[in-house]
C-alpha cells in the first residue's frame, strides 16, 4: 500500500520526530511511504480567521501536491479535518471541488488509518508509565475519530492509561482563538492542566500538536512535571 505523509506545519517545524515516528509505524505494517515536497500549510489558520480567498491558494497547492497519492496520512486530526473541508471551500469552482473531493476521500488521521484501513489494533509497542489521553476537539467532534486512539493505546504493553476528568472539554487552543481570546483561552487551558494534575499521570498523550503545545506550555508554567507526547511517539516506542 502506498501512502503519502502529510506532515503538517507544527510537526514539521516543532516536532519533526513525530513525523519520523509516523513513517516508521506505517512502514512497520508494509506501507511504502513517500513525501510530496510540494505540500504546504493546509490553509486552516487563514480559513478560520476569515481569509477564504487567501486560504484557497494554499488549499489548491495542497490538492496539486497530493493528487498523485493513493492514500494521504497525517499525524493531526485538526489538519486532516481541514482537508475534509476543501470541497466546501471550493464549492463555487466545480473543477477544483471535484479534485478536492478526491483528496478528502483518501486522506486519514494516523490512528484512523491504522485501525480502520490497515485493520491494526495492536502495533506491538511497549511503553512503561502512567498516562492520560486528551481527545482533541477537531479529531473527535468534526473528524469523528474517537475510538481508534484509545484502542491502540489500550494495547500498548506496560502503559497504564488513566481517564482524564472532563476529557472532552476544549484545551483553549483553537488556533487563532488563543490569540484573539487570550484571557478566555488561558482560563480554559488552566482548567485542563488542573484536570491533568488530578490523574497523577506522568505523561499526557494527544493526537494534535497544537493542543499538546498549548497544554504543555501551561504545564511548564505551572511547574507540573508531566511529559507531553504525541500518540505516534508512544505507538512507535519499543
Short mmCIF file of N, CA and C in Angstrom, two decimals, residues 88-164:
data_model
loop_
_atom_site.label_atom_id
_atom_site.label_comp_id
_atom_site.label_asym_id
_atom_site.label_seq_id
_atom_site.Cartn_x
_atom_site.Cartn_y
_atom_site.Cartn_z
N UNK A 88 -16.03 22.04 0.40
CA UNK A 88 -16.93 23.13 0.77
C UNK A 88 -16.30 24.48 0.46
N UNK A 89 -15.01 24.60 0.73
CA UNK A 89 -14.31 25.87 0.47
C UNK A 89 -14.33 26.19 -1.02
N UNK A 90 -14.20 25.16 -1.85
CA UNK A 90 -14.10 25.34 -3.30
C UNK A 90 -15.41 24.99 -4.03
N UNK A 91 -16.53 25.11 -3.32
CA UNK A 91 -17.82 24.69 -3.88
C UNK A 91 -18.23 25.49 -5.12
N UNK A 92 -17.72 26.71 -5.25
CA UNK A 92 -18.10 27.54 -6.40
C UNK A 92 -17.17 27.36 -7.59
N UNK A 93 -16.20 26.46 -7.48
CA UNK A 93 -15.28 26.16 -8.57
C UNK A 93 -15.37 24.67 -8.87
N UNK A 94 -16.27 24.25 -9.73
CA UNK A 94 -16.58 22.83 -9.95
C UNK A 94 -15.38 21.93 -10.19
N UNK A 95 -14.45 22.36 -11.01
CA UNK A 95 -13.27 21.52 -11.30
C UNK A 95 -12.44 21.29 -10.04
N UNK A 96 -12.19 22.37 -9.31
CA UNK A 96 -11.38 22.26 -8.09
C UNK A 96 -12.15 21.52 -7.00
N UNK A 97 -13.47 21.70 -6.97
CA UNK A 97 -14.27 20.99 -5.97
C UNK A 97 -14.15 19.48 -6.15
N UNK A 98 -14.20 19.01 -7.40
CA UNK A 98 -14.08 17.58 -7.68
C UNK A 98 -12.71 17.07 -7.28
N UNK A 99 -11.69 17.85 -7.56
CA UNK A 99 -10.32 17.45 -7.19
C UNK A 99 -10.18 17.42 -5.67
N UNK A 100 -10.84 18.38 -5.00
CA UNK A 100 -10.82 18.43 -3.54
C UNK A 100 -11.53 17.23 -2.93
N UNK A 101 -12.62 16.82 -3.55
CA UNK A 101 -13.37 15.65 -3.05
C UNK A 101 -12.53 14.39 -3.13
N UNK A 102 -11.78 14.24 -4.21
CA UNK A 102 -10.93 13.06 -4.36
C UNK A 102 -9.85 13.03 -3.29
N UNK A 103 -9.28 14.20 -2.98
CA UNK A 103 -8.26 14.26 -1.93
C UNK A 103 -8.87 13.97 -0.56
N UNK A 104 -10.02 14.55 -0.28
CA UNK A 104 -10.67 14.35 1.01
C UNK A 104 -10.99 12.88 1.26
N UNK A 105 -11.41 12.19 0.21
CA UNK A 105 -11.80 10.78 0.35
C UNK A 105 -10.63 9.86 0.69
N UNK A 106 -9.42 10.25 0.32
CA UNK A 106 -8.27 9.36 0.53
C UNK A 106 -7.34 9.85 1.64
N UNK A 107 -7.79 10.80 2.43
CA UNK A 107 -6.97 11.38 3.49
C UNK A 107 -7.43 10.91 4.86
N UNK A 108 -6.48 10.51 5.71
CA UNK A 108 -6.79 9.93 7.02
C UNK A 108 -5.86 10.47 8.11
N UNK A 109 -6.40 10.55 9.32
CA UNK A 109 -5.56 10.77 10.50
C UNK A 109 -4.86 9.46 10.82
N UNK A 110 -3.68 9.51 11.42
CA UNK A 110 -2.83 8.33 11.61
C UNK A 110 -3.54 7.17 12.29
N UNK A 111 -4.13 7.39 13.47
CA UNK A 111 -4.76 6.27 14.18
C UNK A 111 -5.97 5.75 13.43
N UNK A 112 -6.67 6.63 12.77
CA UNK A 112 -7.82 6.24 11.95
C UNK A 112 -7.37 5.30 10.83
N UNK A 113 -6.25 5.63 10.21
CA UNK A 113 -5.73 4.81 9.11
C UNK A 113 -5.27 3.45 9.62
N UNK A 114 -4.59 3.43 10.76
CA UNK A 114 -4.11 2.17 11.32
C UNK A 114 -5.27 1.22 11.63
N UNK A 115 -6.29 1.75 12.31
CA UNK A 115 -7.39 0.90 12.78
C UNK A 115 -8.40 0.60 11.68
N UNK A 116 -8.82 1.63 10.96
CA UNK A 116 -9.92 1.46 10.00
C UNK A 116 -9.49 0.95 8.63
N UNK A 117 -8.27 1.31 8.20
CA UNK A 117 -7.82 0.90 6.86
C UNK A 117 -6.90 -0.31 6.94
N UNK A 118 -5.86 -0.23 7.79
CA UNK A 118 -4.92 -1.34 7.90
C UNK A 118 -5.44 -2.46 8.81
N UNK A 119 -6.52 -2.16 9.56
CA UNK A 119 -7.13 -3.13 10.48
C UNK A 119 -6.15 -3.60 11.56
N UNK A 120 -5.37 -2.64 12.07
CA UNK A 120 -4.40 -2.93 13.13
C UNK A 120 -4.89 -2.31 14.43
N UNK A 121 -4.98 -3.12 15.46
CA UNK A 121 -5.39 -2.62 16.77
C UNK A 121 -4.27 -2.71 17.80
N UNK A 122 -3.27 -3.53 17.51
CA UNK A 122 -2.11 -3.66 18.39
C UNK A 122 -0.86 -3.51 17.54
N UNK A 123 -0.14 -2.41 17.73
CA UNK A 123 1.04 -2.15 16.91
C UNK A 123 2.29 -2.81 17.47
N UNK A 124 2.15 -3.51 18.60
CA UNK A 124 3.28 -4.23 19.17
C UNK A 124 4.27 -3.34 19.90
N UNK A 125 3.80 -2.21 20.42
CA UNK A 125 4.69 -1.28 21.10
C UNK A 125 4.72 -1.53 22.61
N UNK A 126 5.78 -1.05 23.24
CA UNK A 126 5.95 -1.15 24.69
C UNK A 126 6.29 0.22 25.23
N UNK A 127 5.54 0.67 26.22
CA UNK A 127 5.79 1.98 26.84
C UNK A 127 5.41 1.86 28.31
N UNK A 128 6.38 1.96 29.16
CA UNK A 128 6.12 1.79 30.59
C UNK A 128 5.89 3.15 31.25
N UNK A 129 4.72 3.31 31.87
CA UNK A 129 4.41 4.56 32.54
C UNK A 129 2.92 4.75 32.69
N UNK A 130 2.56 5.77 33.46
CA UNK A 130 1.17 6.12 33.67
C UNK A 130 0.85 7.36 32.85
N UNK A 131 -0.21 7.28 32.05
CA UNK A 131 -0.53 8.38 31.14
C UNK A 131 -2.02 8.65 31.10
N UNK A 132 -2.36 9.85 30.65
CA UNK A 132 -3.75 10.20 30.38
C UNK A 132 -3.83 10.72 28.96
N UNK A 133 -4.99 10.57 28.33
CA UNK A 133 -5.14 10.92 26.92
C UNK A 133 -6.15 12.06 26.76
N UNK A 134 -5.74 13.09 26.00
CA UNK A 134 -6.63 14.21 25.70
C UNK A 134 -7.21 14.04 24.29
N UNK A 135 -8.54 13.85 24.16
CA UNK A 135 -9.16 13.76 22.83
C UNK A 135 -9.44 15.17 22.30
N UNK A 136 -8.69 15.58 21.30
CA UNK A 136 -8.82 16.94 20.79
C UNK A 136 -10.16 17.17 20.10
N UNK A 137 -10.59 18.41 20.09
CA UNK A 137 -11.93 18.78 19.60
C UNK A 137 -12.14 18.43 18.12
N UNK A 138 -11.21 18.88 17.27
CA UNK A 138 -11.39 18.64 15.84
C UNK A 138 -11.39 17.16 15.51
N UNK A 139 -10.50 16.40 16.16
CA UNK A 139 -10.41 14.98 15.86
C UNK A 139 -11.69 14.25 16.25
N UNK A 140 -12.23 14.57 17.40
CA UNK A 140 -13.39 13.82 17.89
C UNK A 140 -14.71 14.37 17.35
N UNK A 141 -14.89 15.68 17.42
CA UNK A 141 -16.20 16.27 17.10
C UNK A 141 -16.43 16.46 15.61
N UNK A 142 -15.37 16.79 14.87
CA UNK A 142 -15.54 17.05 13.44
C UNK A 142 -15.10 15.87 12.58
N UNK A 143 -13.91 15.34 12.86
CA UNK A 143 -13.42 14.21 12.07
C UNK A 143 -14.10 12.92 12.48
N UNK A 144 -14.55 12.84 13.74
CA UNK A 144 -15.26 11.66 14.21
C UNK A 144 -14.36 10.52 14.63
N UNK A 145 -13.09 10.81 14.88
CA UNK A 145 -12.15 9.77 15.32
C UNK A 145 -12.11 9.76 16.84
N UNK A 146 -12.83 8.83 17.44
CA UNK A 146 -12.91 8.74 18.89
C UNK A 146 -12.31 7.45 19.44
N UNK A 147 -12.61 6.34 18.80
CA UNK A 147 -12.23 5.03 19.34
C UNK A 147 -10.82 4.60 18.98
N UNK A 148 -10.37 4.93 17.78
CA UNK A 148 -9.08 4.42 17.30
C UNK A 148 -7.91 4.73 18.22
N UNK A 149 -7.75 5.96 18.71
CA UNK A 149 -6.62 6.24 19.59
C UNK A 149 -6.66 5.42 20.87
N UNK A 150 -7.85 5.30 21.47
CA UNK A 150 -7.99 4.53 22.71
C UNK A 150 -7.70 3.05 22.48
N UNK A 151 -8.19 2.50 21.39
CA UNK A 151 -7.95 1.09 21.08
C UNK A 151 -6.45 0.82 20.99
N UNK A 152 -5.75 1.67 20.29
CA UNK A 152 -4.31 1.48 20.10
C UNK A 152 -3.55 1.64 21.41
N UNK A 153 -3.92 2.66 22.19
CA UNK A 153 -3.21 2.90 23.45
C UNK A 153 -3.47 1.79 24.47
N UNK A 154 -4.68 1.28 24.49
CA UNK A 154 -5.01 0.22 25.45
C UNK A 154 -4.27 -1.08 25.15
N UNK A 155 -3.73 -1.20 23.95
CA UNK A 155 -2.96 -2.40 23.58
C UNK A 155 -1.46 -2.19 23.67
N UNK A 156 -1.03 -1.05 24.19
CA UNK A 156 0.40 -0.80 24.38
C UNK A 156 0.86 -1.49 25.67
N UNK A 157 1.81 -2.38 25.54
CA UNK A 157 2.29 -3.14 26.70
C UNK A 157 2.99 -2.22 27.71
N UNK A 158 2.59 -2.32 28.97
CA UNK A 158 3.23 -1.55 30.03
C UNK A 158 2.61 -0.20 30.30
N UNK A 159 1.69 0.24 29.45
CA UNK A 159 1.08 1.56 29.62
C UNK A 159 -0.13 1.49 30.53
N UNK A 160 -0.12 2.29 31.58
CA UNK A 160 -1.25 2.41 32.48
C UNK A 160 -2.02 3.67 32.09
N UNK A 161 -3.16 3.49 31.44
CA UNK A 161 -3.92 4.60 30.89
C UNK A 161 -5.04 5.01 31.84
N UNK A 162 -5.00 6.27 32.29
CA UNK A 162 -5.99 6.79 33.23
C UNK A 162 -6.91 7.78 32.52
N UNK A 163 -8.20 7.67 32.78
CA UNK A 163 -9.16 8.56 32.14
C UNK A 163 -8.98 10.00 32.63
N UNK A 164 -9.05 10.94 31.71
CA UNK A 164 -8.91 12.36 32.03
C UNK A 164 -10.26 12.94 32.43
#
